[in-house]
Every structure is written in C-alpha cells, then in structure tokens.
CSV table of C-alpha atoms in Angstrom, one decimal:
chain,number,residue,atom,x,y,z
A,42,UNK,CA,9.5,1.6,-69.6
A,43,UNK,CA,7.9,-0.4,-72.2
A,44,UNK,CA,4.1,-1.0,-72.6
A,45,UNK,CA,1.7,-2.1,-75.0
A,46,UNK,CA,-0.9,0.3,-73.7
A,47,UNK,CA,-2.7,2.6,-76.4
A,48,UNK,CA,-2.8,6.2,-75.7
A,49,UNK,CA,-3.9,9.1,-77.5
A,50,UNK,CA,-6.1,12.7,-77.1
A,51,UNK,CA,-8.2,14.5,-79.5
A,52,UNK,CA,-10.3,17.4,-79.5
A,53,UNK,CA,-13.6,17.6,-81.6
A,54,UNK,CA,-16.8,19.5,-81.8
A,55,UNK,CA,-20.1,18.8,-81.2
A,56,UNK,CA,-23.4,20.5,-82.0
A,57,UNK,CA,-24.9,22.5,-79.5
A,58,UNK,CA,-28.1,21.3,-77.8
A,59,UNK,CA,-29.0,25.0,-77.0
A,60,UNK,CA,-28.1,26.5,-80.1
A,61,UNK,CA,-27.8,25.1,-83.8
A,62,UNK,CA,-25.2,27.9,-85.2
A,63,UNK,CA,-22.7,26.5,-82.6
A,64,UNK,CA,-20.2,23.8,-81.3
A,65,UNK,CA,-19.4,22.5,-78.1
A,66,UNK,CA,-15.8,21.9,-77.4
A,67,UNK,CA,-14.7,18.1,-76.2
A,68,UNK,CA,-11.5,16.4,-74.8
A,69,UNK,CA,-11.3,13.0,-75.7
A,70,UNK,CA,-9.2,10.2,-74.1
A,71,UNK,CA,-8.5,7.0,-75.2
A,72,UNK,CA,-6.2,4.5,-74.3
A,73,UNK,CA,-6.5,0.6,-75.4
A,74,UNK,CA,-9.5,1.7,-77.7
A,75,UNK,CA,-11.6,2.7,-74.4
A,76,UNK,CA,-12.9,6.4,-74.4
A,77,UNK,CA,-13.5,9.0,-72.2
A,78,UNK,CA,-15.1,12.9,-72.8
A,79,UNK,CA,-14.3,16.0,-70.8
A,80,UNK,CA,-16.6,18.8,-71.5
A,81,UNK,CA,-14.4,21.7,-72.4
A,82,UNK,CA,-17.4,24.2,-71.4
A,83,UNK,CA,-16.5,26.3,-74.6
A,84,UNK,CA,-19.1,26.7,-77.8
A,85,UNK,CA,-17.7,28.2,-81.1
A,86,UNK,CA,-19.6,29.2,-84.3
A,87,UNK,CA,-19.7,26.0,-86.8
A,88,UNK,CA,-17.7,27.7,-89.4
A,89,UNK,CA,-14.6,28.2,-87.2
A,90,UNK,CA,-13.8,24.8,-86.5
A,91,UNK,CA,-11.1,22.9,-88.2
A,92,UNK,CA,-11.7,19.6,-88.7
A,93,UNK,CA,-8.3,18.4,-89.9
A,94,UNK,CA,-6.2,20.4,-87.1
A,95,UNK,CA,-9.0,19.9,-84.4
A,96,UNK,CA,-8.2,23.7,-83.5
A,97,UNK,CA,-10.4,26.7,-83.9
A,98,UNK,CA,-9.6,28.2,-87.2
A,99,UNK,CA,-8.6,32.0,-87.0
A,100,UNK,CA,-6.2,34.5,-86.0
A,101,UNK,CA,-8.7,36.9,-83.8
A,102,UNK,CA,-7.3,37.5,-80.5
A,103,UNK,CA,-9.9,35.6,-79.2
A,104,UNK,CA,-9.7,32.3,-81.3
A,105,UNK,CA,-5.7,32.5,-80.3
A,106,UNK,CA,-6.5,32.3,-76.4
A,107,UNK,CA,-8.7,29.5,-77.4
A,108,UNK,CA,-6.5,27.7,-79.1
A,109,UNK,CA,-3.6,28.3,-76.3
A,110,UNK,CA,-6.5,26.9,-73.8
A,111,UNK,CA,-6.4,23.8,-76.0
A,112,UNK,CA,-3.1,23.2,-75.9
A,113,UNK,CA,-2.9,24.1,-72.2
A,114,UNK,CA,-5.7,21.1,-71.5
A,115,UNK,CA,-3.4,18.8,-73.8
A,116,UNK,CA,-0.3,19.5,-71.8
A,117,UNK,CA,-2.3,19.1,-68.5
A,118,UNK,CA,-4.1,15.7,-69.7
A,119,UNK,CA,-0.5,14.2,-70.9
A,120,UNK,CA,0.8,15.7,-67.2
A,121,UNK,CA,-2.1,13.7,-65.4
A,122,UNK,CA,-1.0,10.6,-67.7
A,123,UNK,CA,2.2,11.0,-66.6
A,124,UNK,CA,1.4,11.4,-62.5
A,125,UNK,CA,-0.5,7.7,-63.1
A,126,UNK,CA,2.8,6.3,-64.2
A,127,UNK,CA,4.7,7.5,-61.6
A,128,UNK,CA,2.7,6.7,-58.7
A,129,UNK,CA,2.0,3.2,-60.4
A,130,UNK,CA,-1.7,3.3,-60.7
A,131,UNK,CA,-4.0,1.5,-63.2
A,132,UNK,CA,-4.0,3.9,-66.3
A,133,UNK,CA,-7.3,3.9,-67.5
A,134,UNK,CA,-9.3,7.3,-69.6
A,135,UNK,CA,-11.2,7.0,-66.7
A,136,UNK,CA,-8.2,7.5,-64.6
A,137,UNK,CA,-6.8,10.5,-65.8
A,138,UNK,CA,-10.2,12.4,-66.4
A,139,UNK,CA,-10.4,11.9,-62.7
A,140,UNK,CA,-7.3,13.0,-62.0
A,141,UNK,CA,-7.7,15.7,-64.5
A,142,UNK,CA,-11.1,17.0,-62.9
A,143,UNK,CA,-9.8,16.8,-59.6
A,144,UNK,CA,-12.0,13.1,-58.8
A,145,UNK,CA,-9.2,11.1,-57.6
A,146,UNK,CA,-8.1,10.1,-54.3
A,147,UNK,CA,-5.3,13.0,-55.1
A,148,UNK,CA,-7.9,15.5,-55.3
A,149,UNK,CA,-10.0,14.7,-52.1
A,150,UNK,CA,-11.5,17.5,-49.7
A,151,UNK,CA,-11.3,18.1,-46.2
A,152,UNK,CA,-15.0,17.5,-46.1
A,153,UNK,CA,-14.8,14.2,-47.9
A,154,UNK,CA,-12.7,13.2,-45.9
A,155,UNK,CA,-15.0,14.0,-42.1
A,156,UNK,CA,-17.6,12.4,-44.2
A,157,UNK,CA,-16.0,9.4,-44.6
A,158,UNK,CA,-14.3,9.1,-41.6
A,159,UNK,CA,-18.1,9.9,-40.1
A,160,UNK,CA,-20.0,7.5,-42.1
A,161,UNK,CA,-17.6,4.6,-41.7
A,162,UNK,CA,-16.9,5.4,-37.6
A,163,UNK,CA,-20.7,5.7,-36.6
A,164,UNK,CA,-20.7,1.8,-36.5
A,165,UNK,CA,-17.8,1.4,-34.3
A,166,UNK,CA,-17.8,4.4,-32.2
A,167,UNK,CA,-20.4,5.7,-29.6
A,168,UNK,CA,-23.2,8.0,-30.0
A,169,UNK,CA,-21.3,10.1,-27.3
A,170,UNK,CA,-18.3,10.4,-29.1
A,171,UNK,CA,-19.7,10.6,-32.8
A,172,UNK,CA,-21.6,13.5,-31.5
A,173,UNK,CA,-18.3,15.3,-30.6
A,174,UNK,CA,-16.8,14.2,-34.4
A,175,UNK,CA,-19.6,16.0,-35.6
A,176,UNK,CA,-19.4,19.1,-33.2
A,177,UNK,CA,-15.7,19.7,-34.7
A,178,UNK,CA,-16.8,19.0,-38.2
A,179,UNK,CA,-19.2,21.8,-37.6
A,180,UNK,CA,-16.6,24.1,-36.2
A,181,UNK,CA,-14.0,23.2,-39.5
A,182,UNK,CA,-16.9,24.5,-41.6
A,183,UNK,CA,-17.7,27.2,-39.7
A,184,UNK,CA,-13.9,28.0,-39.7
A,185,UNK,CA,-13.7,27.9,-43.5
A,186,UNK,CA,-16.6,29.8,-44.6
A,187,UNK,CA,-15.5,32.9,-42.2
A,188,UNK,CA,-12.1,32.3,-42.2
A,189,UNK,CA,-10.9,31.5,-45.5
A,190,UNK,CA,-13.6,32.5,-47.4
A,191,UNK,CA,-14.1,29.0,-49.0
A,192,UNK,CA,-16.7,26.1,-48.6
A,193,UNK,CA,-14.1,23.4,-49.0
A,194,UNK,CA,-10.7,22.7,-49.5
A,195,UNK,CA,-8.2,20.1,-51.0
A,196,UNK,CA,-6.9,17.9,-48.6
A,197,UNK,CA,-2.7,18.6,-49.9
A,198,UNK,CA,-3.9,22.3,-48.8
A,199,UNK,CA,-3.5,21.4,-45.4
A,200,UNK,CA,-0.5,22.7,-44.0
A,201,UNK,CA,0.9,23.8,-40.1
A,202,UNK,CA,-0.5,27.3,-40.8
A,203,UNK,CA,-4.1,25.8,-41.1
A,204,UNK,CA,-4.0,23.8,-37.8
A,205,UNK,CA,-2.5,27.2,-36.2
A,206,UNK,CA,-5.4,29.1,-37.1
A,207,UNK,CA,-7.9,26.8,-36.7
A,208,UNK,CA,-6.2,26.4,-33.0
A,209,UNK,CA,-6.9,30.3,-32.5
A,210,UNK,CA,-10.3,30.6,-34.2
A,211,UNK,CA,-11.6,28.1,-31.6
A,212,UNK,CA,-9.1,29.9,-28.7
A,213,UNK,CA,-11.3,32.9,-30.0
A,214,UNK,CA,-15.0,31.7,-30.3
A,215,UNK,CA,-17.1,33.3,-28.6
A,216,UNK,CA,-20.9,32.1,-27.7
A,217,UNK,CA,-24.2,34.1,-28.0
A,218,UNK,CA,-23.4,36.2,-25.1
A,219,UNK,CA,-19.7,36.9,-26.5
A,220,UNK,CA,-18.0,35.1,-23.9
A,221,UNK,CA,-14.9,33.0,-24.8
A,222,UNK,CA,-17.0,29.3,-25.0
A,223,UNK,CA,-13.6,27.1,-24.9
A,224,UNK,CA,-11.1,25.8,-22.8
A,225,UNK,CA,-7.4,24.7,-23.3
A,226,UNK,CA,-8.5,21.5,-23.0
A,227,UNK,CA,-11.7,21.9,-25.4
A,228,UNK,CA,-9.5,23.2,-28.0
A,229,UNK,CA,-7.0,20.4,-28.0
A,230,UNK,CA,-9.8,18.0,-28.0
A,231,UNK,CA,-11.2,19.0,-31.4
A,232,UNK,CA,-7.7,19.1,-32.7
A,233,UNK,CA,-7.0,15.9,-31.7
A,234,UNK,CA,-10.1,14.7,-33.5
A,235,UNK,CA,-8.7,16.5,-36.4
A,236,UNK,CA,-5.4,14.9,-36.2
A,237,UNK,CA,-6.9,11.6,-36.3
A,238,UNK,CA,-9.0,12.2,-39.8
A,239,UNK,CA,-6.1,13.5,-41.1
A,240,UNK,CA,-4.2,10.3,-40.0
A,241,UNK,CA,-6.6,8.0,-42.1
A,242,UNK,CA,-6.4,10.7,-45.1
A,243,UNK,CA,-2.4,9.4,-44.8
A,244,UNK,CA,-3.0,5.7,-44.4
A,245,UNK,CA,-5.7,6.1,-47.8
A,246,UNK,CA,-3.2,7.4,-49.4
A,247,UNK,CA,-5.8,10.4,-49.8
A,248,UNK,CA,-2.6,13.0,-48.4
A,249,UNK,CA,1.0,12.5,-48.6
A,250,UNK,CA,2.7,14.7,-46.0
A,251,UNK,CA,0.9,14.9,-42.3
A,252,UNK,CA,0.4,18.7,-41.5
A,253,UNK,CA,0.3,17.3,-37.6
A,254,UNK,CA,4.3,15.9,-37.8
A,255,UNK,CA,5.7,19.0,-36.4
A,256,UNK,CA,2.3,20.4,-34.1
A,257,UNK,CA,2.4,19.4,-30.4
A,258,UNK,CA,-1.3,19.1,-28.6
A,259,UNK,CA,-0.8,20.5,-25.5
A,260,UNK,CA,-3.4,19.5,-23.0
A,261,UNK,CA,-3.6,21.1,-19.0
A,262,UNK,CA,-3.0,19.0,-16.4
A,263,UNK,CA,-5.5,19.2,-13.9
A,264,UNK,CA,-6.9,17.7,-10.3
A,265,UNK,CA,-9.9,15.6,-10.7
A,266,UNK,CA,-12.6,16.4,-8.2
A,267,UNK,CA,-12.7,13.3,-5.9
A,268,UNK,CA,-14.4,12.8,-2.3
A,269,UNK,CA,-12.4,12.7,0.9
A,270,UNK,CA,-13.3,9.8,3.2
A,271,UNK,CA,-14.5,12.1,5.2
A,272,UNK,CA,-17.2,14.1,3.1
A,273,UNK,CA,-17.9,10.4,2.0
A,274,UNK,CA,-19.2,9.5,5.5
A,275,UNK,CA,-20.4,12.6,5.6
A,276,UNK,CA,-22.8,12.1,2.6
A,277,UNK,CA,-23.5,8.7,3.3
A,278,UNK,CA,-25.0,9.9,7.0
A,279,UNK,CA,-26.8,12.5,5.2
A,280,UNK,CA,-30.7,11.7,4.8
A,281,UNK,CA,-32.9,13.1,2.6
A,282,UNK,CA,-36.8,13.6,2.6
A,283,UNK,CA,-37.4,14.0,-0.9
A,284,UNK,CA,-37.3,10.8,-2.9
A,285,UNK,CA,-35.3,12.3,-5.8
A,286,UNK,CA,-32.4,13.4,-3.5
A,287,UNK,CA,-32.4,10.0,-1.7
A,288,UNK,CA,-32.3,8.1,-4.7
A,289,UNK,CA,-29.5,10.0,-6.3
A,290,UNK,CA,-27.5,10.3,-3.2
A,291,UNK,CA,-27.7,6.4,-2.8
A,292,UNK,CA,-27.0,5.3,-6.6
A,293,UNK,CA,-23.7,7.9,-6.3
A,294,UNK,CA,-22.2,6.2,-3.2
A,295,UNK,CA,-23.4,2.9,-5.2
A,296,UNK,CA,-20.8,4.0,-7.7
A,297,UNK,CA,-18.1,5.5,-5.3
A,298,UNK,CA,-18.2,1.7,-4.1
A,299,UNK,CA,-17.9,0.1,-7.3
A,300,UNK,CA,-16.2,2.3,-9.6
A,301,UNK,CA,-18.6,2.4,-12.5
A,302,UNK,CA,-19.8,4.9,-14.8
A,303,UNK,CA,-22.9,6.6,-15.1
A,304,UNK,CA,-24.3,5.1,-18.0
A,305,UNK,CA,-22.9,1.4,-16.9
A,306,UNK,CA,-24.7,2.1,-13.5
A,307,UNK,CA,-28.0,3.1,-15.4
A,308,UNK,CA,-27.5,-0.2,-17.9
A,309,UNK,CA,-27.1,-2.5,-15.1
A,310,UNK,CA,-29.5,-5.2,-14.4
A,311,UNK,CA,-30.2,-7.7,-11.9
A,312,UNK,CA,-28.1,-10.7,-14.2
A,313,UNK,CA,-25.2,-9.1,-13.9
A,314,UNK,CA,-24.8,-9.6,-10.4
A,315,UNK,CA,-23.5,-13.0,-9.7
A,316,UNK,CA,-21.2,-15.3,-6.9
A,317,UNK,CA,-18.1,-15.3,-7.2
A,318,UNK,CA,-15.6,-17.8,-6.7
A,319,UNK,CA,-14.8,-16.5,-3.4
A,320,UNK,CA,-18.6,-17.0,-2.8
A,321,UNK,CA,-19.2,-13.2,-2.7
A,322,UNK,CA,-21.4,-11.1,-4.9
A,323,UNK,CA,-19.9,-10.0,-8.3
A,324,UNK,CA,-20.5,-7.2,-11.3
A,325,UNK,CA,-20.2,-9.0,-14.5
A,326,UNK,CA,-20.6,-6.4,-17.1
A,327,UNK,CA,-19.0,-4.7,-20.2
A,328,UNK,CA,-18.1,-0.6,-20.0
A,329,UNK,CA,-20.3,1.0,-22.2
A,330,UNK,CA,-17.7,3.0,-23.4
A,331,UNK,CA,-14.9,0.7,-24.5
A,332,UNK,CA,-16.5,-2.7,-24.3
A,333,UNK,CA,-14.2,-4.3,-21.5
A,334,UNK,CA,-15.6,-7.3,-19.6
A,335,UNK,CA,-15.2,-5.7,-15.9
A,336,UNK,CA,-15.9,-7.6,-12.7
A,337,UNK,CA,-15.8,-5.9,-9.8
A,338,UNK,CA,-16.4,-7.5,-6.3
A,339,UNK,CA,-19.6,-5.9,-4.7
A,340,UNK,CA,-18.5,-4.3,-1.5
A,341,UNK,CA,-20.8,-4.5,1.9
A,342,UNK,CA,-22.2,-0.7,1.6
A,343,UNK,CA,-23.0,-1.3,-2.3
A,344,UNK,CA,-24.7,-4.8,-1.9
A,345,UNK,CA,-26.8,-3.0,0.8
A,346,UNK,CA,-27.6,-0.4,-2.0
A,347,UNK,CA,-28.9,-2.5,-4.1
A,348,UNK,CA,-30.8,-4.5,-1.6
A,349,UNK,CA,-32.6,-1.4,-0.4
A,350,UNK,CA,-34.2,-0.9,-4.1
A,351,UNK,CA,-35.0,-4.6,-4.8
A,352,UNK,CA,-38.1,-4.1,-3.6
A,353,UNK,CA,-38.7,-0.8,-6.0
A,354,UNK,CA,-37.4,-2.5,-8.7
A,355,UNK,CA,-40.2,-5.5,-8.5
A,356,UNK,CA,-43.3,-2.9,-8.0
A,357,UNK,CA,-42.1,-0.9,-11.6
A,358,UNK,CA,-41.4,-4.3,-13.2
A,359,UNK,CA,-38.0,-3.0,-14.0
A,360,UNK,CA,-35.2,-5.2,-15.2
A,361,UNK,CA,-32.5,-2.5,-14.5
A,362,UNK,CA,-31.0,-3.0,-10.8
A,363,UNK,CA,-30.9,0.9,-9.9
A,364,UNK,CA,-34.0,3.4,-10.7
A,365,UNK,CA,-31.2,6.0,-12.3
A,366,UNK,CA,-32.8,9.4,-13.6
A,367,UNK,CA,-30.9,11.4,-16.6
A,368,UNK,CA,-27.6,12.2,-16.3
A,369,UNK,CA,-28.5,15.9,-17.0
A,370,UNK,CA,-30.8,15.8,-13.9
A,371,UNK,CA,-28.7,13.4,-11.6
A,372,UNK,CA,-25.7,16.1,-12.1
A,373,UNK,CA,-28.4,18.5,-11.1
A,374,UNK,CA,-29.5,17.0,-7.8
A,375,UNK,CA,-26.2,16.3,-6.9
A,376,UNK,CA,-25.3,19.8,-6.6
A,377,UNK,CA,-28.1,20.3,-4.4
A,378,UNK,CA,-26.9,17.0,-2.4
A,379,UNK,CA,-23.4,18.7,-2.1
A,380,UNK,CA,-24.8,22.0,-0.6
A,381,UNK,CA,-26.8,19.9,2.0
A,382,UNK,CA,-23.7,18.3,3.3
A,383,UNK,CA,-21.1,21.1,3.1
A,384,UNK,CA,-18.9,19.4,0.5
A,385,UNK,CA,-17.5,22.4,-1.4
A,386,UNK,CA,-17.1,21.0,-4.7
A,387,UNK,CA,-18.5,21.2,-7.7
A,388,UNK,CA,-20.0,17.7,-7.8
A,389,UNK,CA,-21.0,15.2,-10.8
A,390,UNK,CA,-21.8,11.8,-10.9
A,391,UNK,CA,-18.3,10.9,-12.8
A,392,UNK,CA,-16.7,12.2,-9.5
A,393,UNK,CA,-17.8,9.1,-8.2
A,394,UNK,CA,-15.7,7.3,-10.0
A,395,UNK,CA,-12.7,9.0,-9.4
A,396,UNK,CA,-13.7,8.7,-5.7
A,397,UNK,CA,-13.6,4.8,-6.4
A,398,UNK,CA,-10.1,5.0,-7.4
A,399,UNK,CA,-8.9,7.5,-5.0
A,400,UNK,CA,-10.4,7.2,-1.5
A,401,UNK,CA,-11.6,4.3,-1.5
A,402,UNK,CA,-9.0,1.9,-3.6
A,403,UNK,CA,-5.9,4.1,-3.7
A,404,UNK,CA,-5.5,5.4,-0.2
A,405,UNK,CA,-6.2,1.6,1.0
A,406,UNK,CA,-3.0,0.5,-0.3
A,407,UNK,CA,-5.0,-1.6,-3.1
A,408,UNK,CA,-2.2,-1.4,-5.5
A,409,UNK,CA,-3.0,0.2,-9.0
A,410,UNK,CA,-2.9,-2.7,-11.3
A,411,UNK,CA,-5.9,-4.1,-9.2
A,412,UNK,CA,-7.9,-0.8,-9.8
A,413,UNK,CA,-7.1,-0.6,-13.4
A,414,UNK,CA,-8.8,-3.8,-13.8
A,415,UNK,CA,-11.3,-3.0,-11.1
A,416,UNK,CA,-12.2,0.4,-13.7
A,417,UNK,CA,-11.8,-1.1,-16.8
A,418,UNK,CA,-8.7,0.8,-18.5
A,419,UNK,CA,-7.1,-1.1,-21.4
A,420,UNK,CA,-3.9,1.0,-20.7
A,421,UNK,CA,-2.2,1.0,-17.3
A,422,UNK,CA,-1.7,4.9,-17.9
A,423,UNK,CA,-5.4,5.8,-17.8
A,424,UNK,CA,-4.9,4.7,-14.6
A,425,UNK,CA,-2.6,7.1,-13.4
A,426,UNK,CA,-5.0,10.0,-14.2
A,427,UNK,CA,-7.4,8.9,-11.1
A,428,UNK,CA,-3.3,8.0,-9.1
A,429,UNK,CA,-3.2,10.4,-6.3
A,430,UNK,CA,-1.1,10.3,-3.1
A,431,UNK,CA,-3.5,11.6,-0.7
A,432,UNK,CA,-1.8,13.7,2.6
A,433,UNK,CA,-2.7,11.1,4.8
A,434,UNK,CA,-1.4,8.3,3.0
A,435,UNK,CA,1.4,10.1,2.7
A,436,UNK,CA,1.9,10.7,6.7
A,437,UNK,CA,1.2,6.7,7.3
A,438,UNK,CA,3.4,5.9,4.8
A,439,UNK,CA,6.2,8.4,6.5
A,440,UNK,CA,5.1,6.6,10.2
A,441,UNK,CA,5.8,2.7,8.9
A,442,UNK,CA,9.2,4.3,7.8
A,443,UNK,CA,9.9,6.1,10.9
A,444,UNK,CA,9.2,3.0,13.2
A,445,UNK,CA,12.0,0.8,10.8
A,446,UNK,CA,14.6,3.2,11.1
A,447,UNK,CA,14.0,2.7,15.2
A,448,UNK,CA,13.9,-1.2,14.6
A,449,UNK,CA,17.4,-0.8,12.6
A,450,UNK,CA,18.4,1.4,15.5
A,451,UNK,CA,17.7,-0.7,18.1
A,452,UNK,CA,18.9,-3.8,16.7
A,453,UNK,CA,22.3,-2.1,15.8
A,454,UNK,CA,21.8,-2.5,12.0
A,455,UNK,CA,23.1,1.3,10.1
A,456,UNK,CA,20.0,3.2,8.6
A,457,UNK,CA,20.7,5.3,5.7
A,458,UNK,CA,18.8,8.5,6.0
C-alpha cells in the first residue's frame, strides 16, 4: 500500500534533571514531521553515549542488554505501527505511543470499562439498579485482588476460565458470619451484569472476541409468592387497631387491586386519577421502573381505598394519594399483618403485584395480553412469569368441558375424547 506518510524513530539522550554526570534515555516518533517522546526510564553515564549510532557505546555485559532493550523497543514501536495499518486506524506518533504504552482502546481494563459503562448508565438507568452495577463492580474487585492477585486486568485477558471462577468465588462468598451469602439466582444476576459490560467493550471495539459466546446463565425457576382469593378476603376482613398495621394492610390490597409497584404506589398523586372514557375512574401514570405510560381502570375495593384516606391526605397537606411508609418498614409490618391472619407466607409488598396478576386478573379469565398492559411489561414474556393456572381454574375449566361433551352427546354430534 502506498502512502505519502513520514515515519521514522530515533533514540537520543537527555541530561538528567536529578543528576548532571547522566543521561536519560528517549524514544522518539515522528511521522509527517509531528513528534512524540516515550521515556525509556534508563539513565547512562554521559560518556557512554553514541551520538552518531544513538546506542550506548561499550561492550560490558551490561551496555549489551541495554542496547538489545533498544532494539527490542524499536521492533515493538515498528510492531505497533504496523497493528494501526492493519486495523485501519489514523496513524498518528500519538497513536502508536498509545498503543505502545498500552493507552489505546486495545489496551483497555476491566475497570475502565465498569467505569465507563457506570458513568455513562447513571443517567439512563435507576438508582435501584445502578446500585446493583456497583455491588458487582465491588465483587470483580474484590475477586481480583484475592483471586488473581492483581488490581486490574486487560480487557483481551478475559477469557471462559475468568467468568468460571468468578461464577464460583461468588457460589463461595461467604458473609461476616461465614454463611454462604448467595443464591443461584444472585450469582447469575451479577453475571449477567457482567455480560452486558462486556457486550459494550465488543460494540467499542475495546474487545474483540466475547468471553460470554460459549457460557450459559442458568437462572432457577421458581413460584412467586401470590395470595389466594381466599387469604385475600381473609386479609381484607382483617382489622387492625394500630394505625401503622391498618394503613399498610389497606395500601397492600390497594395494590393487589391495581397491580402497581411499591414505589409507583408511593409516587402516586391525586392527578393521576382521572375518568375514563367509560366514565369510570382511571390510573394515569408511568412505572417508575421502565417508564411505560400504564392506565389501569380503578376497581370498586381500590377507589374505596383511596376514598377512605382523602380525608388524611388534606389534614398533612400531602399531594401523594396514599400515606405509604418505607419499603423496608412496610415489608416489616406486613409480616406482622400475615401472622395476624394465618397466611403462611413469607409476605412483601411486591407479592401484591403478583397477586394482581394471578388471583385477581388471571383466574378471572382476563386474558393475558390485557394484564400485560394492565402491569406495564414491554415484552409479552414478562408476563408469563406472574401466568399461573390456578387448581381451581383448572377444575372450572375441566367442568365447561365436561358439560360440551354431554351437549355433543345429546345432540348425537361424536366427541373426541
């Protein structure tokens, strides 16, 4: 390939700010009459330096292994050159100093990479979920130091055998009082967060060849805990004397009836309930989490929530519709709730949500496109996470099919069965 380009390196010496009797050692590139200077990080005495050769002049075993490092940096620096060509990127002095020093994108670090990843994503994802980037940031560090021994690592030394120990350093962390602090599930979550920093590194070009292509995240399936329609009436017949309990209890079955989260139940303000076209009272609001319009029809027993803490709500001056404590301490009180009523079942305020879906949509025969709205999943499979067929659906379902077979029966027509 032709090109008018300029290109040449040279070594020279330079007097020693720390000492007069020496030289420091320089690399220097230029190409199209533009210069750049590597420190070599070697000083020789002034007398051994050869101005015409630009080598150390000598034959001491020493001044040999110099000179060999010399030519070593030459080959690498004519190497780097060469890698710029290849991969068809700007050849500049600056360029292959980088490249030579290890500043390029070819030379980037695991923990360049979490900080970029960190300090681009904290604008477009959530606190919540930032604050789990940086839990498994913390964990690849901790990994590293103990593990391998080493603060950082280049990004092209991440390889299968790296994700499989990191997989089984987590499988074996253990907390302050040495018990085994994560789950299946846990695990899988920070390599999946992993996986997906490494997935920018390959679309910047900052890594070649994904260590994830051949590594399988295997998560375990599990049952969501969900209220039965009958520990629902049961906890909505349930009274309690203390306020806190009450007021907990209510705001919970508030979200069993409407489907939404804790944080877009604590967010939600007066405006957002409005009449519908079919005349009936309305949620308009936006998930917190993904930022999804949702508008979900207000059912009788939710509107009669909310009208029972109007009244509240204009004695604090409040402009959220629902006086919602932490999530910490509603968790809290809700196991307390549970115990009162006999619902064994370890109870949190997100199992009111899959109690939306699953008792009180689900089971109704409201079909599952409706409640995927209704819950505001982008992706129809979300869905099918809360999609349980319940026993007694199940049965009724069985019934309708029984009583056809005896219509086809008695009308003659041949049932297949």
């Amino acid at each position: 390939m032709q090109t008018n380009n300029t290109f040449g390196i040279i070594f020279y010496a330079r007097k020693s700010p720390y000492d007069a009797d020496r030289l420091s050692l320089y690399a220097r590139i230029t190409i199209n009459q533009k210069r750049s200077e590597i420190s070599l990080k070697r000083t020789i005495p002034v007398s051994n330096w050869d101005v015409s050769k630009n080598r150390v002049r000598g034959y001491t075993p020493e001044i040999r292994i110099l000179n060999k490092y010399l030519d070593h940096v030459y080959s690498q620096l004519l190497d780097c050159h060469k890698q710029l060509l290849e991969e068809h990127i700007m050849v500049t002095s600056k360029a292959i100093k980088a490249r030579y020093l290890g500043e390029d994108d070819n030379h980037k670090t695991l923990k360049e990479l979490m900080d970029y990843h960190n300090t681009n994503m904290i604008a477009v994802l959530k606190p919540g979920t930032m604050k789990n980037y940086y839990t498994t940031e913390k964990y690849l560090n901790t990994f590293m130091l103990t593990k391998k021994k080493v603060d950082d690592l280049y990004l092209k030394q991440l390889n299968y055998r790296f994700i499989c120990d990191f997989e089984q350093y987590l499988r074996m962390y253990r907390n302050e009082k040495d018990a085994l602090r994560l789950t299946n599930n846990g695990v899988m979550k920070h390599l999946e967060r992993l996986k997906k920093m490494v997935n920018l590194a390959v679309k910047l070009e900052w890594l070649s060849k994904n260590p994830f292509q051949k590594f399988q995240l295997k998560f375990d399936k599990y049952d969501r805990q969900y209220l039965s329609a009958r520990e629902l009436e049961r906890l909505e017949n349930t009274y309690f004397k203390q306020d806190k309990l009450e007021r907990v209890k209510d705001i919970f079955l508030f979200s069993c009836y409407t489907g939404l989260s804790y944080i877009d139940v604590k967010e939600l303000t007066g405006q957002q309930i409005v009449l519908g076209i079919d005349n009936r009272h309305w949620i308009h609001t936006k998930r917190e989490k993904t930022n999804e319009l949702v508008k979900v029809p207000l059912l009788p027993k939710a509107y009669e929530i909310v009208q029972k803490y109007m009244a509240f709500l204009e004695i604090t001056n409040s402009e959220r519709l629902l006086p919602l404590c932490s999530n910490q301490k509603a968790n809290k009180y809700l196991k307390e709730i549970a115990k009162a009523c006999s619902i064994h079942k370890n109870i949190t305020f997100h199992v009111a949500r899959h109690t939306f879906a699953t008792t009180v949509m689900l089971s109704n025969g409201v079909p599952i496109e409706t409640v995927s709205k209704l819950l505001g999943h982008t992706n129809l499979s979300t869905t099918q996470i809360y999609a349980r067929v319940i026993e007694i659906k199940i049965s009724e379902d069985m019934d309708d099919l029984l009583k056809r077979f005896k219509t086809k029966k008695k009308t003659g027509r041949q049932t297949n069965f």
